PDB file of C-alpha atoms in Angstrom:
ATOM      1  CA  UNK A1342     -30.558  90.581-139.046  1.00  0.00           C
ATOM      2  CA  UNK A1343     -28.874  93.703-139.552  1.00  0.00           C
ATOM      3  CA  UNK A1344     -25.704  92.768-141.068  1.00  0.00           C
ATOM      4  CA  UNK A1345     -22.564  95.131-140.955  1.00  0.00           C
ATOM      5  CA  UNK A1346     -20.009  95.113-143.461  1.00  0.00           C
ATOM      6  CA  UNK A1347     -16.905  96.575-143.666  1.00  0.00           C
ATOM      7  CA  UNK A1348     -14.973  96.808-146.747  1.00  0.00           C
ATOM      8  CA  UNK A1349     -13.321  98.983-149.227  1.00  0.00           C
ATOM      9  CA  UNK A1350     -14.782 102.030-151.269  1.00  0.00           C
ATOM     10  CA  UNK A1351     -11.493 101.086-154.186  1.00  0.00           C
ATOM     11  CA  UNK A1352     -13.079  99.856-157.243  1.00  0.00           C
ATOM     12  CA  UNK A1353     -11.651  96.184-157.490  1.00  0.00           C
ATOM     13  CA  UNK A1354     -11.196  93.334-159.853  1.00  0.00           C
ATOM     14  CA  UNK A1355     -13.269  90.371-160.238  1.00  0.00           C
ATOM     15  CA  UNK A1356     -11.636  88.552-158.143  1.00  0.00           C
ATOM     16  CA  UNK A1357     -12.976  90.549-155.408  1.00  0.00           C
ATOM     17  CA  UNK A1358     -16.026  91.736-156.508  1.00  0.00           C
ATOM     18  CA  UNK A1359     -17.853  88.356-157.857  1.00  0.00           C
ATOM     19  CA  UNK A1360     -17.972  86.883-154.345  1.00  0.00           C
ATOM     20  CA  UNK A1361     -18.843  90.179-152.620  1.00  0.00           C
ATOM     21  CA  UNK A1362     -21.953  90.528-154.831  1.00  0.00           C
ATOM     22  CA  UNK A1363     -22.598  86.319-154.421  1.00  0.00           C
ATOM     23  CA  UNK A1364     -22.718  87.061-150.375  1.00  0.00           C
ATOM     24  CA  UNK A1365     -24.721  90.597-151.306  1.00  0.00           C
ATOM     25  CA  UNK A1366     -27.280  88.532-153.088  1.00  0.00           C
ATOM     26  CA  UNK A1367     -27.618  85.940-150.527  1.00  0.00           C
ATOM     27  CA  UNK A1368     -28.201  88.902-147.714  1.00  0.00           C
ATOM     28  CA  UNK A1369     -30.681  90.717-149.246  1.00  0.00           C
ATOM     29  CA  UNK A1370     -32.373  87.319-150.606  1.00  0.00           C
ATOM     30  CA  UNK A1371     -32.834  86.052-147.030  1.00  0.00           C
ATOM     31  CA  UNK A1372     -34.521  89.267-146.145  1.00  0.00           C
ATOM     32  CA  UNK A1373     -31.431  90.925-143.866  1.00  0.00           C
ATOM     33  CA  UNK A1374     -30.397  94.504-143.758  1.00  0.00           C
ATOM     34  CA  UNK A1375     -26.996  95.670-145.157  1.00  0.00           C
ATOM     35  CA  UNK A1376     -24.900  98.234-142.414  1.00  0.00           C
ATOM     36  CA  UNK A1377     -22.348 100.160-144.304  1.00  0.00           C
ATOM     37  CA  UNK A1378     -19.883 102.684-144.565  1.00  0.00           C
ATOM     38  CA  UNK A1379     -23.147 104.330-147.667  1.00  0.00           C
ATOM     39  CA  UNK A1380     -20.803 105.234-150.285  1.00  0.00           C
ATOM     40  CA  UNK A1381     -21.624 104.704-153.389  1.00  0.00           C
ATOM     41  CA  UNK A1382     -18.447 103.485-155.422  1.00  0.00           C
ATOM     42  CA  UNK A1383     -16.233 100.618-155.420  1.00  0.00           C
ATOM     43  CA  UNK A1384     -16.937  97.391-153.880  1.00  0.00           C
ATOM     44  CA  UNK A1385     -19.105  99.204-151.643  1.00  0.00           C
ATOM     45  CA  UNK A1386     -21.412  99.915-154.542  1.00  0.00           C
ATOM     46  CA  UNK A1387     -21.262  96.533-155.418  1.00  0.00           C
ATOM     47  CA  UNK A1388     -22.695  94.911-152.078  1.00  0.00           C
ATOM     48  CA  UNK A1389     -25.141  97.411-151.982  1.00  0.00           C
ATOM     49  CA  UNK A1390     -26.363  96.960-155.615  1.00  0.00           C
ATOM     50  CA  UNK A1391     -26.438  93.465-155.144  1.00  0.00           C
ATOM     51  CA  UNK A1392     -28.612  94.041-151.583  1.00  0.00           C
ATOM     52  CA  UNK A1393     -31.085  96.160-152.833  1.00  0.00           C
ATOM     53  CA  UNK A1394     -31.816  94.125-155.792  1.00  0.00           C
ATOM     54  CA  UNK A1395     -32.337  91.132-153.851  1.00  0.00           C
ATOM     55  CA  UNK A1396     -34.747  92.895-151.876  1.00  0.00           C
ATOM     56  CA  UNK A1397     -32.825  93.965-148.902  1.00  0.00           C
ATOM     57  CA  UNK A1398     -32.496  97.364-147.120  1.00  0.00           C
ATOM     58  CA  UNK A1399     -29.550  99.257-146.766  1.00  0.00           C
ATOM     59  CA  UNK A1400     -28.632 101.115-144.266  1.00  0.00           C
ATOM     60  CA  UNK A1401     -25.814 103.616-144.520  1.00  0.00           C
ATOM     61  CA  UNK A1402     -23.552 105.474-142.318  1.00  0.00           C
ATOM     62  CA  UNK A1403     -21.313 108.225-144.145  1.00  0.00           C
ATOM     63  CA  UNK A1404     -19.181 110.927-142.716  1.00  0.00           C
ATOM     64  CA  UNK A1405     -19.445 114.415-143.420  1.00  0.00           C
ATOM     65  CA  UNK A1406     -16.243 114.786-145.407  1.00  0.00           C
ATOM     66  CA  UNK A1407     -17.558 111.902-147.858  1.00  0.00           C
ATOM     67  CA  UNK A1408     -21.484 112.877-147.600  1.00  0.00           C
ATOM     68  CA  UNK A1409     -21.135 113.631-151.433  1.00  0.00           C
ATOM     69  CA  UNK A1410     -20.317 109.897-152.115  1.00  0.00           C
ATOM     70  CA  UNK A1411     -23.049 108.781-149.847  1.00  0.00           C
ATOM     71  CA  UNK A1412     -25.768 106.648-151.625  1.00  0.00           C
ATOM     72  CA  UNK A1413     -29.370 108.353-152.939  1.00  0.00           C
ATOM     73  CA  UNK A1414     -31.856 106.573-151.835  1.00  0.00           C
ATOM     74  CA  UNK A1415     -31.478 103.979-149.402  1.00  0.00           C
ATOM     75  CA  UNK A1416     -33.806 103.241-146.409  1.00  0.00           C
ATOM     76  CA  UNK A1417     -32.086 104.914-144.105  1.00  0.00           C
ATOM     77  CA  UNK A1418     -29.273 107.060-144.157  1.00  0.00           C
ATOM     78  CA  UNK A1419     -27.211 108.616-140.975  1.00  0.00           C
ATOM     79  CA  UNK A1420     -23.993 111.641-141.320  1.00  0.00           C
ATOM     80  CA  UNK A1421     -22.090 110.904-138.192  1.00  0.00           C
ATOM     81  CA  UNK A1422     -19.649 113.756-138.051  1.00  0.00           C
ATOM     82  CA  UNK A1423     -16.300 112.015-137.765  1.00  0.00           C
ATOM     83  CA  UNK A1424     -15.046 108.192-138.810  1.00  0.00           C
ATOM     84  CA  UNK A1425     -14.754 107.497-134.981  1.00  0.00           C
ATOM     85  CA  UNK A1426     -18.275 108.353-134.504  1.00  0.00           C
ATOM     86  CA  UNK A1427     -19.424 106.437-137.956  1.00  0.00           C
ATOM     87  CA  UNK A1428     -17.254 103.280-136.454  1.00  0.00           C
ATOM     88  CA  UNK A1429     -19.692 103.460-133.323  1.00  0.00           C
ATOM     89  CA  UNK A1430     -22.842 104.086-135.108  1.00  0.00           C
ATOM     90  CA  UNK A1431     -21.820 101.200-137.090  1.00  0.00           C
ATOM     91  CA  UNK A1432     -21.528  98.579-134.594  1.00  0.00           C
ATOM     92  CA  UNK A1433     -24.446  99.718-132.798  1.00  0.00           C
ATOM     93  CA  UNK A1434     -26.813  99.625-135.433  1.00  0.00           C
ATOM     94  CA  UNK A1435     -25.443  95.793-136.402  1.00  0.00           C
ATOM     95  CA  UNK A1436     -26.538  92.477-135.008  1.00  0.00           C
ATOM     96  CA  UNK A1437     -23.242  90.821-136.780  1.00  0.00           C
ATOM     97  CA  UNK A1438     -19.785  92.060-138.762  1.00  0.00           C
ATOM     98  CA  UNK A1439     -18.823  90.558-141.902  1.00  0.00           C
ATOM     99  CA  UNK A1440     -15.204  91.806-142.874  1.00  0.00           C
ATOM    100  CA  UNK A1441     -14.277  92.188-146.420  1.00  0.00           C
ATOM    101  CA  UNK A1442     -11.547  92.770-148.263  1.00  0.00           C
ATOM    102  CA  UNK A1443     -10.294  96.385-147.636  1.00  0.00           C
ATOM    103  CA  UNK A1444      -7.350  98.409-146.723  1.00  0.00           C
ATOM    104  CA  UNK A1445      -6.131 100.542-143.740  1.00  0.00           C
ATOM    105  CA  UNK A1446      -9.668 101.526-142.955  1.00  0.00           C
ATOM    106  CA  UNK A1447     -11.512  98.249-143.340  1.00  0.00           C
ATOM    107  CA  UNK A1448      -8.651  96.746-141.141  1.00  0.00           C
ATOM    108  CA  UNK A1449      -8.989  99.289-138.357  1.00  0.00           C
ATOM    109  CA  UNK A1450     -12.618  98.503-138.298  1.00  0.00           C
ATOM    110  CA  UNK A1451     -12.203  94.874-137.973  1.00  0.00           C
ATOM    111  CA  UNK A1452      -9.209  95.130-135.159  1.00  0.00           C
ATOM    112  CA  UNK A1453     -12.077  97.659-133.225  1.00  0.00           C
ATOM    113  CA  UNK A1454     -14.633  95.098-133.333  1.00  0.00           C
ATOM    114  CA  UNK A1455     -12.617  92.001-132.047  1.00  0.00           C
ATOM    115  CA  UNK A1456     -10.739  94.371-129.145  1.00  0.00           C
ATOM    116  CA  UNK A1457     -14.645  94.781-128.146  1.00  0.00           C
ATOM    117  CA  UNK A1458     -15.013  90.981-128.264  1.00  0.00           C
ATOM    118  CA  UNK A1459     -11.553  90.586-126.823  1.00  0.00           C
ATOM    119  CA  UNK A1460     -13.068  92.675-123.517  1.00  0.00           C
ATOM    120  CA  UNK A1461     -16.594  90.752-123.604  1.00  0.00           C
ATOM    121  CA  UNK A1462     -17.740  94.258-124.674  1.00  0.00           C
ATOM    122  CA  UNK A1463     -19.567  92.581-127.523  1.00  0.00           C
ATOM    123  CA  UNK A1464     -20.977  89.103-127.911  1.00  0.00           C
ATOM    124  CA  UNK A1465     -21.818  90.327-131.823  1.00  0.00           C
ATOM    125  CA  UNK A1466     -20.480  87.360-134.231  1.00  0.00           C
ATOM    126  CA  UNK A1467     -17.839  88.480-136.659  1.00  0.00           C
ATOM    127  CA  UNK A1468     -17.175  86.404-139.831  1.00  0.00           C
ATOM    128  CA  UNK A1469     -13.860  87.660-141.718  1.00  0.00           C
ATOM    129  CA  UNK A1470     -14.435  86.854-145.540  1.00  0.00           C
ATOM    130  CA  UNK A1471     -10.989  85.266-146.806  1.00  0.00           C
ATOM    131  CA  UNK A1472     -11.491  86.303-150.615  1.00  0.00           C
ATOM    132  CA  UNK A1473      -9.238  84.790-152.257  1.00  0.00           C
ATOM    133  CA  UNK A1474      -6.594  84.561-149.864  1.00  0.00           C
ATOM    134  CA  UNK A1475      -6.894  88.007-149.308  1.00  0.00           C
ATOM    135  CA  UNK A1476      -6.491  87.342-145.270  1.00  0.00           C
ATOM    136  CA  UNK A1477      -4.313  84.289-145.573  1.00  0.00           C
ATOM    137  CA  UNK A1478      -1.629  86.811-143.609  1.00  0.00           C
ATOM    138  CA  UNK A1479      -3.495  88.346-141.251  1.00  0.00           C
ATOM    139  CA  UNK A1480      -4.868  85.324-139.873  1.00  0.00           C
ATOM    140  CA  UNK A1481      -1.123  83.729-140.036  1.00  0.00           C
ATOM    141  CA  UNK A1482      -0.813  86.821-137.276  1.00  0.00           C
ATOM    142  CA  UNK A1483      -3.725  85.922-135.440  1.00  0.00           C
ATOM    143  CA  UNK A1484      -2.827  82.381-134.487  1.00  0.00           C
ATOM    144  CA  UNK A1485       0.337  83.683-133.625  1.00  0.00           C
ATOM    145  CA  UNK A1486      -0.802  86.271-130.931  1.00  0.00           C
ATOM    146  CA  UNK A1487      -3.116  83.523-129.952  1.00  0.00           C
ATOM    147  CA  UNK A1488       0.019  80.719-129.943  1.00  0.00           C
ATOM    148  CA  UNK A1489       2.268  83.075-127.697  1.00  0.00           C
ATOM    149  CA  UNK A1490      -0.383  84.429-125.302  1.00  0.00           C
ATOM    150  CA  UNK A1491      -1.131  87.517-126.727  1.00  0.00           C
ATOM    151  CA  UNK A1492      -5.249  87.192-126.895  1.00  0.00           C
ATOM    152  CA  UNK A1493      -7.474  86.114-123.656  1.00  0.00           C
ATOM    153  CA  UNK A1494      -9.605  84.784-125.820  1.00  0.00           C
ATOM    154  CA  UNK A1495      -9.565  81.891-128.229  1.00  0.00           C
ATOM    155  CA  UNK A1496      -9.439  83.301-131.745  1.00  0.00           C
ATOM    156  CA  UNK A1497     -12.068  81.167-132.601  1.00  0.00           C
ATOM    157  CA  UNK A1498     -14.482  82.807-130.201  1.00  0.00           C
ATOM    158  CA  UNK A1499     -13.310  86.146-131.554  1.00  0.00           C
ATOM    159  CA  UNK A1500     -13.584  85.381-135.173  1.00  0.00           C
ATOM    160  CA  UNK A1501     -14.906  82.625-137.772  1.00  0.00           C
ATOM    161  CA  UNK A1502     -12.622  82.921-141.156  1.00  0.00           C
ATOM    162  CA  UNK A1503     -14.704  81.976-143.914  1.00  0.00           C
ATOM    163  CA  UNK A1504     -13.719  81.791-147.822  1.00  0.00           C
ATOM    164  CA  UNK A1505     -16.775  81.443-149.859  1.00  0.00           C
ATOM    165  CA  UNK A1506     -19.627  83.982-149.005  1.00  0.00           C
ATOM    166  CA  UNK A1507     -22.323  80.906-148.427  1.00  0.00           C
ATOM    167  CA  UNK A1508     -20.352  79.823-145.400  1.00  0.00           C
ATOM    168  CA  UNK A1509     -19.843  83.454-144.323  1.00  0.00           C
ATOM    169  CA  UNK A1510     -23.776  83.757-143.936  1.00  0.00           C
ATOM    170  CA  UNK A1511     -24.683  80.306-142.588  1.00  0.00           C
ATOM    171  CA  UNK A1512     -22.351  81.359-139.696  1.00  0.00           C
ATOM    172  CA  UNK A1513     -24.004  84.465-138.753  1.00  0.00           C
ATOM    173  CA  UNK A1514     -27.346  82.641-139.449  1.00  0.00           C
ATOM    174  CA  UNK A1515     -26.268  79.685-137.312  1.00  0.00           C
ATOM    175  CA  UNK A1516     -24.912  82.230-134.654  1.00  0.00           C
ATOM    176  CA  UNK A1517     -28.077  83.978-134.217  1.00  0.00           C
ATOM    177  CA  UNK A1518     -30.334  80.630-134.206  1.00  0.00           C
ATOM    178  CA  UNK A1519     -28.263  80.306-130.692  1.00  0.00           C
ATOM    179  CA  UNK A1520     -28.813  83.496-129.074  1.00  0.00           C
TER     180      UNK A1520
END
């Protein structure tokens, strides 16, 4: 599978970064390719580090205005020219989402993808990775715009929360065993 992720570039404590490279090692160990943002810093260094030495690909998509922080050599590396165009080559290029922990950026990311499940104009699975709590809030939200009408969709069709990185996997491995 070609996995997307979406998470932040910040360089982040171990709270954060030990079970981003656990679910890193498992991808690239079960022979899947890592989608991301191709920088090479932060936590995004860390899942792709932790790909490529289990024996993954990665596949990047950078921007122009952060092409200098783009990972050297990867398998396969695309400049879109904007971050609404890398958003779109993103998705396109994945078979399933896995959202991190992140900030503004990883968050609009995530709200894209589900407003394309929200419309059926995606069927892709998307796993939300609750490090440590990290989402705890966010998913407080959720079940409230489910409670009081506000999605047309059962969140649970829209998104599987998941807080250890071997049940984030088994989901999009279970997910794609049905399609």
């Amino acid at each position: 599978m070609n996995i997307c992720v979406f998470l932040s570039a910040a360089d982040l404590d171990e709270r954060y970064t030990r079970p981003a490279r656990e679910f890193a090692e498992l991808l690239g160990k079960a022979g899947h390719t890592l989608v991301w943002g191709g920088s090479d810093t932060g936590l995004m260094k860390v899942v792709a580090d932790g790909v490529h030495e289990a024996g993954g690909r990665l596949l990047g998509v950078s921007v122009e205005f952060l092409a200098h922080k783009a990972r050297p050599g990867v398998d396969d590396m695309i400049i879109a020219s904007d971050l609404a165009e890398r958003k779109k080559l993103l998705l396109e290029k994945a078979d399933a989402v896995v959202i991190m922990v992140g900030g503004t950026g990883t968050l609009d990311e995530a709200t894209e993808i589900l407003e394309l499940k929200k419309h059926g104009r995606t069927d892709k699975p998307v796993v939300l990775l609750n490090t440590a709590g990290f989402y705890d809030g966010l998913r407080e939200q959720f079940r409230r715009m489910e409670a009081e009408g506000f999605l047309p969709r059962p969140l649970a069709e829209l998104v599987f929360f998941a807080d250890e990185p071997a049940g984030a996997l088994a989901y999009l491995e279970e997910q794609a065993a049905g399609h």
